[in-house]
Amino acid sequence: MLSDIFFQQTASYTKTEQEIIDFICRNPGAFLTASISQLAERLGISDASLSRLAKHAGYRDYKELKAAVTGALSGAGPAEKLQGSLSGDKGGGLDSFLSWQQSCLQKTLELIDREAFEQAAELIASAKRIFLHGKGASRCLAQLLHFRLNRFGKDIFLMPSGGTELFEDINRLRPDDLVICFGFQKLPREDSVLLSCASQNGCRSILFCSRIYAAETSPADISLLIYRGEPEEYHSMAAPMAVIDALVVQVAAAMGQSAVKPLERLHSLKQEYYRTLPG
C-alpha cells in the first residue's frame, strides 16, 4: 500500500509534512504527474518543504521519493484487483473482490494503534451513556455498534444524521458521557460540531477514521485508523465492521458478567414468549 512508504518510518512528522503525506496517499496520480514546483504551489508550501519531507522519510531526494511511490503503485495491487472485478475481466469477480477485502483487513491490522484500541474498549465498557453518530454509509456502522452494545444493557443513543434535531441530543450531553463518531474520507461538519461540544461538556470521544492526518490531528480523545482502500477506488466496509466486532468482543471481556447478564435475560425472554412472538 502507498502509505507503507511513510508508516514504516520511525520519524515524527511535522503538521505540514503530515498534510503532504495525506495528500500523496489520497492523490497518488496527481503527485506523480506534477513537478515539485507545481505540487508546492497546489499545497501552498515551498519546494524546500517537499524536499525536506523526502529526506525526513529516508530518501536521498524528492526524485527518489517519487520513484518509491511509483514502485508502490506497480503490480497487481488492490486497485487493479478491484478494477478487474468491476469490469468483469479475467481474474476478477468474487475471488478477486474478497482478496481485496482481505488486503484492507490486513492493512488495517498494520495501521491500527493497539493501545488506542484497548483504551477505546475500556472507555466504552465504563461509559454510563454512549452517543453514536454516523452519516451516509457510516450510519450502518453506528447502527451495528448500537445493536451490539444495546445487548450489553448499555444506555446508548443513535443520534440523528444531521439537521437541527442533532442539537436536541447534543444538548443532553453530560461530563460522564461518551461520544463515538465516524469520519473516514473527511470529518463531516456535524461530527466536527459534535466533537467540539463533547469536549466543552467534558465528554470523552472516539473517532473512527481512515486518513493519516485526520488521526494525528483529531479533536477526539481516541482515533482508530482503518484502511478502506485508496481514495479513487471502492471503499471497503468490511474492515470497519471487523474492527467494530473486535471492539465489541473486547468490551464484553472488560465488562465481564455485567455484559453477560443482559444477554441471559434476553435469552430468557425469547424462550418465554417464543410462541407469542416467534422469531
mmCIF file of N, CA and C in Angstrom, residues 93-213:
data_model
loop_
_atom_site.group_PDB
_atom_site.id
_atom_site.type_symbol
_atom_site.label_atom_id
_atom_site.label_comp_id
_atom_site.label_asym_id
_atom_site.label_seq_id
_atom_site.Cartn_x
_atom_site.Cartn_y
_atom_site.Cartn_z
ATOM 1 N N GLY A 93 -14.132 -10.754 -10.400
ATOM 2 C CA GLY A 93 -15.217 -11.497 -9.792
ATOM 3 C C GLY A 93 -15.080 -11.624 -8.293
ATOM 4 N N LEU A 94 -15.795 -12.589 -7.734
ATOM 5 C CA LEU A 94 -15.882 -12.757 -6.284
ATOM 6 C C LEU A 94 -14.521 -12.992 -5.645
ATOM 7 N N ASP A 95 -13.726 -13.892 -6.225
ATOM 8 C CA ASP A 95 -12.425 -14.219 -5.633
ATOM 9 C C ASP A 95 -11.536 -12.988 -5.512
ATOM 10 N N SER A 96 -11.490 -12.202 -6.583
ATOM 11 C CA SER A 96 -10.639 -11.014 -6.584
ATOM 12 C C SER A 96 -11.133 -9.973 -5.592
ATOM 13 N N PHE A 97 -12.452 -9.791 -5.559
ATOM 14 C CA PHE A 97 -13.002 -8.777 -4.665
ATOM 15 C C PHE A 97 -12.772 -9.149 -3.204
ATOM 16 N N LEU A 98 -12.990 -10.419 -2.859
ATOM 17 C CA LEU A 98 -12.764 -10.849 -1.478
ATOM 18 C C LEU A 98 -11.282 -10.791 -1.118
ATOM 19 N N SER A 99 -10.423 -11.043 -2.093
ATOM 20 C CA SER A 99 -8.985 -10.920 -1.851
ATOM 21 C C SER A 99 -8.625 -9.475 -1.535
ATOM 22 N N TRP A 100 -9.252 -8.548 -2.251
ATOM 23 C CA TRP A 100 -9.031 -7.122 -1.982
ATOM 24 C C TRP A 100 -9.531 -6.742 -0.592
ATOM 25 N N GLN A 101 -10.676 -7.304 -0.189
ATOM 26 C CA GLN A 101 -11.190 -7.039 1.154
ATOM 27 C C GLN A 101 -10.215 -7.553 2.209
ATOM 28 N N GLN A 102 -9.620 -8.705 1.935
ATOM 29 C CA GLN A 102 -8.619 -9.248 2.857
ATOM 30 C C GLN A 102 -7.432 -8.301 2.990
ATOM 31 N N SER A 103 -7.040 -7.685 1.879
ATOM 32 C CA SER A 103 -5.908 -6.756 1.934
ATOM 33 C C SER A 103 -6.257 -5.529 2.766
ATOM 34 N N CYS A 104 -7.519 -5.094 2.712
ATOM 35 C CA CYS A 104 -7.960 -3.965 3.542
ATOM 36 C C CYS A 104 -7.898 -4.334 5.022
ATOM 37 N N LEU A 105 -8.300 -5.555 5.333
ATOM 38 C CA LEU A 105 -8.242 -6.024 6.719
ATOM 39 C C LEU A 105 -6.797 -6.110 7.200
ATOM 40 N N GLN A 106 -5.920 -6.636 6.344
ATOM 41 C CA GLN A 106 -4.511 -6.770 6.718
ATOM 42 C C GLN A 106 -3.873 -5.409 6.920
ATOM 43 N N LYS A 107 -4.194 -4.464 6.035
ATOM 44 C CA LYS A 107 -3.632 -3.126 6.157
ATOM 45 C C LYS A 107 -4.128 -2.455 7.435
ATOM 46 N N THR A 108 -5.397 -2.653 7.760
ATOM 47 C CA THR A 108 -5.952 -2.100 8.997
ATOM 48 C C THR A 108 -5.231 -2.681 10.209
ATOM 49 N N LEU A 109 -4.948 -3.971 10.148
ATOM 50 C CA LEU A 109 -4.234 -4.632 11.240
ATOM 51 C C LEU A 109 -2.853 -4.018 11.438
ATOM 52 N N GLU A 110 -2.229 -3.586 10.353
ATOM 53 C CA GLU A 110 -0.907 -2.973 10.431
ATOM 54 C C GLU A 110 -0.972 -1.537 10.951
ATOM 55 N N LEU A 111 -2.052 -0.831 10.614
ATOM 56 C CA LEU A 111 -2.133 0.596 10.926
ATOM 57 C C LEU A 111 -2.716 0.913 12.293
ATOM 58 N N ILE A 112 -3.669 0.125 12.735
ATOM 59 C CA ILE A 112 -4.419 0.495 13.930
ATOM 60 C C ILE A 112 -3.532 0.474 15.178
ATOM 61 N N ASP A 113 -3.715 1.456 16.001
ATOM 62 C CA ASP A 113 -2.950 1.595 17.240
ATOM 63 C C ASP A 113 -3.548 0.665 18.296
ATOM 64 N N ARG A 114 -2.772 -0.346 18.710
ATOM 65 C CA ARG A 114 -3.293 -1.329 19.664
ATOM 66 C C ARG A 114 -3.664 -0.679 21.000
ATOM 67 N N GLU A 115 -2.829 0.238 21.443
ATOM 68 C CA GLU A 115 -3.104 0.909 22.717
ATOM 69 C C GLU A 115 -4.386 1.728 22.630
ATOM 70 N N ALA A 116 -4.579 2.415 21.504
ATOM 71 C CA ALA A 116 -5.800 3.199 21.310
ATOM 72 C C ALA A 116 -7.019 2.285 21.275
ATOM 73 N N PHE A 117 -6.876 1.124 20.646
ATOM 74 C CA PHE A 117 -7.966 0.147 20.588
ATOM 75 C C PHE A 117 -8.354 -0.316 21.990
ATOM 76 N N GLU A 118 -7.351 -0.639 22.800
ATOM 77 C CA GLU A 118 -7.607 -1.077 24.178
ATOM 78 C C GLU A 118 -8.273 0.036 24.987
ATOM 79 N N GLN A 119 -7.803 1.258 24.807
ATOM 80 C CA GLN A 119 -8.378 2.394 25.528
ATOM 81 C C GLN A 119 -9.826 2.631 25.111
ATOM 82 N N ALA A 120 -10.105 2.463 23.813
ATOM 83 C CA ALA A 120 -11.473 2.636 23.316
ATOM 84 C C ALA A 120 -12.406 1.612 23.954
ATOM 85 N N ALA A 121 -11.944 0.373 24.050
ATOM 86 C CA ALA A 121 -12.756 -0.674 24.672
ATOM 87 C C ALA A 121 -13.027 -0.362 26.141
ATOM 88 N N GLU A 122 -12.019 0.127 26.844
ATOM 89 C CA GLU A 122 -12.192 0.478 28.257
ATOM 90 C C GLU A 122 -13.161 1.647 28.422
ATOM 91 N N LEU A 123 -13.061 2.636 27.535
ATOM 92 C CA LEU A 123 -13.972 3.778 27.599
ATOM 93 C C LEU A 123 -15.417 3.338 27.399
ATOM 94 N N ILE A 124 -15.640 2.489 26.400
ATOM 95 C CA ILE A 124 -16.993 2.012 26.118
ATOM 96 C C ILE A 124 -17.520 1.176 27.274
ATOM 97 N N ALA A 125 -16.665 0.308 27.809
ATOM 98 C CA ALA A 125 -17.089 -0.571 28.902
ATOM 99 C C ALA A 125 -17.476 0.211 30.147
ATOM 100 N N SER A 126 -16.793 1.302 30.412
ATOM 101 C CA SER A 126 -17.030 2.065 31.641
ATOM 102 C C SER A 126 -18.019 3.218 31.470
ATOM 103 N N ALA A 127 -18.364 3.554 30.231
ATOM 104 C CA ALA A 127 -19.249 4.701 29.987
ATOM 105 C C ALA A 127 -20.662 4.447 30.514
ATOM 106 N N LYS A 128 -21.235 5.453 31.160
ATOM 107 C CA LYS A 128 -22.612 5.346 31.643
ATOM 108 C C LYS A 128 -23.607 5.553 30.505
ATOM 109 N N ARG A 129 -23.309 6.512 29.631
ATOM 110 C CA ARG A 129 -24.159 6.749 28.468
ATOM 111 C C ARG A 129 -23.274 6.937 27.234
ATOM 112 N N ILE A 130 -23.754 6.418 26.102
ATOM 113 C CA ILE A 130 -22.985 6.484 24.862
ATOM 114 C C ILE A 130 -23.850 7.093 23.764
ATOM 115 N N PHE A 131 -23.293 8.081 23.069
ATOM 116 C CA PHE A 131 -23.978 8.718 21.945
ATOM 117 C C PHE A 131 -23.223 8.384 20.662
ATOM 118 N N LEU A 132 -23.927 7.798 19.692
ATOM 119 C CA LEU A 132 -23.329 7.400 18.421
ATOM 120 C C LEU A 132 -23.796 8.313 17.301
ATOM 121 N N HIS A 133 -22.870 8.673 16.411
ATOM 122 C CA HIS A 133 -23.259 9.469 15.240
ATOM 123 C C HIS A 133 -22.567 8.958 13.991
ATOM 124 N N GLY A 134 -23.366 8.675 12.969
ATOM 125 C CA GLY A 134 -22.841 8.256 11.681
ATOM 126 C C GLY A 134 -23.661 8.879 10.571
ATOM 127 N N LYS A 135 -22.986 9.336 9.526
ATOM 128 C CA LYS A 135 -23.659 9.996 8.412
ATOM 129 C C LYS A 135 -23.378 9.243 7.123
ATOM 130 N N GLY A 136 -24.374 9.156 6.234
ATOM 131 C CA GLY A 136 -24.189 8.448 4.977
ATOM 132 C C GLY A 136 -23.989 6.960 5.209
ATOM 133 N N ALA A 137 -23.033 6.372 4.471
ATOM 134 C CA ALA A 137 -22.772 4.938 4.603
ATOM 135 C C ALA A 137 -22.298 4.572 6.002
ATOM 136 N N SER A 138 -21.688 5.520 6.693
ATOM 137 C CA SER A 138 -21.179 5.256 8.043
ATOM 138 C C SER A 138 -22.298 5.022 9.049
ATOM 139 N N ARG A 139 -23.519 5.398 8.691
ATOM 140 C CA ARG A 139 -24.622 5.216 9.636
ATOM 141 C C ARG A 139 -24.866 3.735 9.927
ATOM 142 N N CYS A 140 -24.623 2.876 8.939
ATOM 143 C CA CYS A 140 -24.812 1.443 9.180
ATOM 144 C C CYS A 140 -23.820 0.936 10.221
ATOM 145 N N LEU A 141 -22.637 1.555 10.292
ATOM 146 C CA LEU A 141 -21.650 1.178 11.306
ATOM 147 C C LEU A 141 -22.113 1.608 12.692
ATOM 148 N N ALA A 142 -22.680 2.813 12.763
ATOM 149 C CA ALA A 142 -23.220 3.291 14.038
ATOM 150 C C ALA A 142 -24.380 2.409 14.484
ATOM 151 N N GLN A 143 -25.209 1.978 13.531
ATOM 152 C CA GLN A 143 -26.341 1.110 13.857
ATOM 153 C C GLN A 143 -25.868 -0.251 14.348
ATOM 154 N N LEU A 144 -24.820 -0.775 13.721
ATOM 155 C CA LEU A 144 -24.268 -2.061 14.157
ATOM 156 C C LEU A 144 -23.744 -1.965 15.581
ATOM 157 N N LEU A 145 -22.989 -0.922 15.867
ATOM 158 C CA LEU A 145 -22.438 -0.738 17.210
ATOM 159 C C LEU A 145 -23.559 -0.522 18.225
ATOM 160 N N HIS A 146 -24.591 0.199 17.823
ATOM 161 C CA HIS A 146 -25.750 0.415 18.695
ATOM 162 C C HIS A 146 -26.419 -0.912 19.034
ATOM 163 N N PHE A 147 -26.614 -1.759 18.028
ATOM 164 C CA PHE A 147 -27.256 -3.062 18.232
ATOM 165 C C PHE A 147 -26.442 -3.933 19.183
ATOM 166 N N ARG A 148 -25.138 -3.989 18.969
ATOM 167 C CA ARG A 148 -24.280 -4.845 19.799
ATOM 168 C C ARG A 148 -24.220 -4.365 21.254
ATOM 169 N N LEU A 149 -23.983 -3.076 21.445
ATOM 170 C CA LEU A 149 -23.817 -2.555 22.805
ATOM 171 C C LEU A 149 -25.135 -2.502 23.560
ATOM 172 N N ASN A 150 -26.229 -2.333 22.843
ATOM 173 C CA ASN A 150 -27.541 -2.334 23.482
ATOM 174 C C ASN A 150 -27.815 -3.674 24.155
ATOM 175 N N ARG A 151 -27.297 -4.734 23.574
ATOM 176 C CA ARG A 151 -27.487 -6.074 24.144
ATOM 177 C C ARG A 151 -26.715 -6.263 25.450
ATOM 178 N N PHE A 152 -25.728 -5.421 25.681
ATOM 179 C CA PHE A 152 -24.979 -5.476 26.934
ATOM 180 C C PHE A 152 -25.646 -4.640 28.020
ATOM 181 N N GLY A 153 -26.810 -4.077 27.712
ATOM 182 C CA GLY A 153 -27.521 -3.256 28.689
ATOM 183 C C GLY A 153 -27.013 -1.835 28.772
ATOM 184 N N LYS A 154 -26.245 -1.414 27.761
ATOM 185 C CA LYS A 154 -25.705 -0.060 27.761
ATOM 186 C C LYS A 154 -26.802 0.963 27.462
ATOM 187 N N ASP A 155 -26.715 2.119 28.114
ATOM 188 C CA ASP A 155 -27.616 3.237 27.848
ATOM 189 C C ASP A 155 -27.046 3.964 26.635
ATOM 190 N N ILE A 156 -27.543 3.616 25.449
ATOM 191 C CA ILE A 156 -26.905 4.051 24.214
ATOM 192 C C ILE A 156 -27.908 4.718 23.286
ATOM 193 N N PHE A 157 -27.463 5.777 22.610
ATOM 194 C CA PHE A 157 -28.354 6.575 21.770
ATOM 195 C C PHE A 157 -27.753 6.751 20.377
ATOM 196 N N LEU A 158 -28.580 6.513 19.359
ATOM 197 C CA LEU A 158 -28.184 6.751 17.976
ATOM 198 C C LEU A 158 -28.692 8.132 17.576
ATOM 199 N N MET A 159 -27.779 9.049 17.383
ATOM 200 C CA MET A 159 -28.139 10.438 17.123
ATOM 201 C C MET A 159 -28.596 10.637 15.674
ATOM 202 N N PRO A 160 -29.434 11.650 15.408
ATOM 203 C CA PRO A 160 -29.844 11.956 14.031
ATOM 204 C C PRO A 160 -28.625 12.263 13.166
ATOM 205 N N SER A 161 -28.718 11.944 11.876
ATOM 206 C CA SER A 161 -27.583 12.168 10.982
ATOM 207 C C SER A 161 -27.214 13.640 10.862
ATOM 208 N N GLY A 162 -28.215 14.505 10.864
ATOM 209 C CA GLY A 162 -27.938 15.930 10.716
ATOM 210 C C GLY A 162 -29.166 16.770 10.986
ATOM 211 N N GLY A 163 -29.091 18.030 10.639
ATOM 212 C CA GLY A 163 -30.210 18.933 10.860
ATOM 213 C C GLY A 163 -30.272 19.432 12.293
ATOM 214 N N THR A 164 -31.276 20.255 12.545
ATOM 215 C CA THR A 164 -31.409 20.845 13.879
ATOM 216 C C THR A 164 -31.743 19.809 14.944
ATOM 217 N N GLU A 165 -32.276 18.645 14.528
ATOM 218 C CA GLU A 165 -32.592 17.595 15.506
ATOM 219 C C GLU A 165 -31.341 17.107 16.226
ATOM 220 N N LEU A 166 -30.203 17.224 15.558
ATOM 221 C CA LEU A 166 -28.953 16.781 16.180
ATOM 222 C C LEU A 166 -28.666 17.569 17.451
ATOM 223 N N PHE A 167 -29.040 18.848 17.460
ATOM 224 C CA PHE A 167 -28.791 19.684 18.632
ATOM 225 C C PHE A 167 -29.598 19.232 19.848
ATOM 226 N N GLU A 168 -30.731 18.554 19.606
ATOM 227 C CA GLU A 168 -31.536 18.048 20.719
ATOM 228 C C GLU A 168 -30.722 17.066 21.558
ATOM 229 N N ASP A 169 -29.983 16.188 20.874
ATOM 230 C CA ASP A 169 -29.145 15.216 21.589
ATOM 231 C C ASP A 169 -27.868 15.859 22.118
ATOM 232 N N ILE A 170 -27.285 16.774 21.356
ATOM 233 C CA ILE A 170 -26.083 17.466 21.832
ATOM 234 C C ILE A 170 -26.376 18.191 23.138
ATOM 235 N N ASN A 171 -27.571 18.739 23.232
ATOM 236 C CA ASN A 171 -27.981 19.481 24.432
ATOM 237 C C ASN A 171 -28.086 18.587 25.657
ATOM 238 N N ARG A 172 -28.148 17.270 25.452
ATOM 239 C CA ARG A 172 -28.286 16.317 26.560
ATOM 240 C C ARG A 172 -26.941 15.830 27.087
ATOM 241 N N LEU A 173 -25.854 16.184 26.424
ATOM 242 C CA LEU A 173 -24.539 15.666 26.812
ATOM 243 C C LEU A 173 -24.146 16.084 28.220
ATOM 244 N N ARG A 174 -23.579 15.103 28.959
ATOM 245 C CA ARG A 174 -23.096 15.346 30.320
ATOM 246 C C ARG A 174 -21.625 14.936 30.407
ATOM 247 N N PRO A 175 -20.919 15.408 31.429
ATOM 248 C CA PRO A 175 -19.478 15.129 31.543
ATOM 249 C C PRO A 175 -19.096 13.653 31.542
ATOM 250 N N ASP A 176 -19.986 12.768 31.991
ATOM 251 C CA ASP A 176 -19.622 11.356 32.054
ATOM 252 C C ASP A 176 -20.056 10.578 30.810
ATOM 253 N N ASP A 177 -20.498 11.272 29.757
ATOM 254 C CA ASP A 177 -20.942 10.611 28.531
ATOM 255 C C ASP A 177 -19.768 10.313 27.604
ATOM 256 N N LEU A 178 -20.008 9.380 26.682
ATOM 257 C CA LEU A 178 -19.029 9.033 25.650
ATOM 258 C C LEU A 178 -19.658 9.271 24.283
ATOM 259 N N VAL A 179 -18.933 9.946 23.410
ATOM 260 C CA VAL A 179 -19.396 10.224 22.048
ATOM 261 C C VAL A 179 -18.532 9.441 21.061
ATOM 262 N N ILE A 180 -19.185 8.735 20.134
ATOM 263 C CA ILE A 180 -18.474 7.953 19.125
ATOM 264 C C ILE A 180 -18.907 8.417 17.740
ATOM 265 N N CYS A 181 -17.925 8.786 16.899
ATOM 266 C CA CYS A 181 -18.204 9.316 15.556
ATOM 267 C C CYS A 181 -17.452 8.524 14.489
ATOM 268 N N PHE A 182 -17.936 8.651 13.257
ATOM 269 C CA PHE A 182 -17.301 8.018 12.105
ATOM 270 C C PHE A 182 -17.028 9.080 11.045
ATOM 271 N N GLY A 183 -15.762 9.309 10.711
ATOM 272 C CA GLY A 183 -15.401 10.292 9.691
ATOM 273 C C GLY A 183 -14.246 9.774 8.871
ATOM 274 N N PHE A 184 -14.531 9.120 7.763
ATOM 275 C CA PHE A 184 -13.475 8.447 7.013
ATOM 276 C C PHE A 184 -12.779 9.348 5.998
ATOM 277 N N GLN A 185 -13.373 9.592 4.850
ATOM 278 C CA GLN A 185 -12.703 10.426 3.858
ATOM 279 C C GLN A 185 -12.471 11.844 4.369
ATOM 280 N N LYS A 186 -13.468 12.371 5.036
ATOM 281 C CA LYS A 186 -13.321 13.673 5.684
ATOM 282 C C LYS A 186 -14.272 13.703 6.869
ATOM 283 N N LEU A 187 -13.971 14.540 7.829
ATOM 284 C CA LEU A 187 -14.805 14.637 9.021
ATOM 285 C C LEU A 187 -16.040 15.475 8.686
ATOM 286 N N PRO A 188 -17.242 14.872 8.770
ATOM 287 C CA PRO A 188 -18.459 15.639 8.493
ATOM 288 C C PRO A 188 -18.570 16.850 9.416
ATOM 289 N N ARG A 189 -19.193 17.900 8.922
ATOM 290 C CA ARG A 189 -19.353 19.107 9.736
ATOM 291 C C ARG A 189 -20.106 18.804 11.025
ATOM 292 N N GLU A 190 -21.081 17.885 10.917
ATOM 293 C CA GLU A 190 -21.847 17.518 12.106
ATOM 294 C C GLU A 190 -20.951 16.910 13.181
ATOM 295 N N ASP A 191 -20.006 16.068 12.756
ATOM 296 C CA ASP A 191 -19.094 15.446 13.716
ATOM 297 C C ASP A 191 -18.115 16.460 14.289
ATOM 298 N N SER A 192 -17.718 17.412 13.468
ATOM 299 C CA SER A 192 -16.832 18.470 13.956
ATOM 300 C C SER A 192 -17.510 19.259 15.073
ATOM 301 N N VAL A 193 -18.783 19.600 14.854
ATOM 302 C CA VAL A 193 -19.554 20.317 15.880
ATOM 303 C C VAL A 193 -19.757 19.431 17.102
ATOM 304 N N LEU A 194 -20.115 18.169 16.858
ATOM 305 C CA LEU A 194 -20.385 17.237 17.954
ATOM 306 C C LEU A 194 -19.156 17.028 18.833
ATOM 307 N N LEU A 195 -18.002 16.821 18.214
ATOM 308 C CA LEU A 195 -16.775 16.609 18.984
ATOM 309 C C LEU A 195 -16.375 17.859 19.755
ATOM 310 N N SER A 196 -16.599 19.011 19.154
ATOM 311 C CA SER A 196 -16.309 20.272 19.840
ATOM 312 C C SER A 196 -17.199 20.437 21.065
ATOM 313 N N CYS A 197 -18.494 20.166 20.898
ATOM 314 C CA CYS A 197 -19.435 20.278 22.019
ATOM 315 C C CYS A 197 -19.141 19.230 23.089
ATOM 316 N N ALA A 198 -18.741 18.035 22.652
ATOM 317 C CA ALA A 198 -18.397 16.979 23.607
ATOM 318 C C ALA A 198 -17.229 17.414 24.479
ATOM 319 N N SER A 199 -16.224 18.011 23.849
ATOM 320 C CA SER A 199 -15.062 18.495 24.593
ATOM 321 C C SER A 199 -15.451 19.592 25.579
ATOM 322 N N GLN A 200 -16.305 20.507 25.142
ATOM 323 C CA GLN A 200 -16.750 21.606 26.003
ATOM 324 C C GLN A 200 -17.543 21.100 27.201
ATOM 325 N N ASN A 201 -18.242 19.972 27.019
ATOM 326 C CA ASN A 201 -19.053 19.410 28.095
ATOM 327 C C ASN A 201 -18.293 18.398 28.949
ATOM 328 N N GLY A 202 -17.020 18.200 28.649
ATOM 329 C CA GLY A 202 -16.216 17.265 29.434
ATOM 330 C C GLY A 202 -16.455 15.812 29.099
ATOM 331 N N CYS A 203 -17.012 15.539 27.908
ATOM 332 C CA CYS A 203 -17.255 14.156 27.483
ATOM 333 C C CYS A 203 -15.995 13.568 26.853
ATOM 334 N N ARG A 204 -15.849 12.261 26.924
ATOM 335 C CA ARG A 204 -14.796 11.575 26.191
ATOM 336 C C ARG A 204 -15.318 11.255 24.799
ATOM 337 N N SER A 205 -14.410 11.019 23.850
ATOM 338 C CA SER A 205 -14.846 10.789 22.476
ATOM 339 C C SER A 205 -13.918 9.833 21.739
ATOM 340 N N ILE A 206 -14.512 9.103 20.781
ATOM 341 C CA ILE A 206 -13.788 8.159 19.930
ATOM 342 C C ILE A 206 -14.147 8.458 18.482
ATOM 343 N N LEU A 207 -13.139 8.497 17.609
ATOM 344 C CA LEU A 207 -13.371 8.742 16.185
ATOM 345 C C LEU A 207 -12.791 7.602 15.361
ATOM 346 N N PHE A 208 -13.624 7.010 14.506
ATOM 347 C CA PHE A 208 -13.162 6.052 13.509
ATOM 348 C C PHE A 208 -12.820 6.844 12.251
ATOM 349 N N CYS A 209 -11.597 6.707 11.735
ATOM 350 C CA CYS A 209 -11.198 7.489 10.559
ATOM 351 C C CYS A 209 -10.300 6.653 9.659
ATOM 352 N N SER A 210 -10.043 7.172 8.454
ATOM 353 C CA SER A 210 -9.195 6.436 7.510
ATOM 354 C C SER A 210 -8.077 7.294 6.940
ATOM 355 N N ARG A 211 -7.937 8.510 7.428
ATOM 356 C CA ARG A 211 -6.896 9.407 6.922
ATOM 357 C C ARG A 211 -5.800 9.587 7.965
ATOM 358 N N ILE A 212 -4.571 9.533 7.513
ATOM 359 C CA ILE A 212 -3.423 9.668 8.405
ATOM 360 C C ILE A 212 -3.470 10.985 9.166
ATOM 361 N N TYR A 213 -3.627 12.063 8.426
ATOM 362 C CA TYR A 213 -3.592 13.388 9.046
ATOM 363 C C TYR A 213 -4.764 13.570 10.003
#
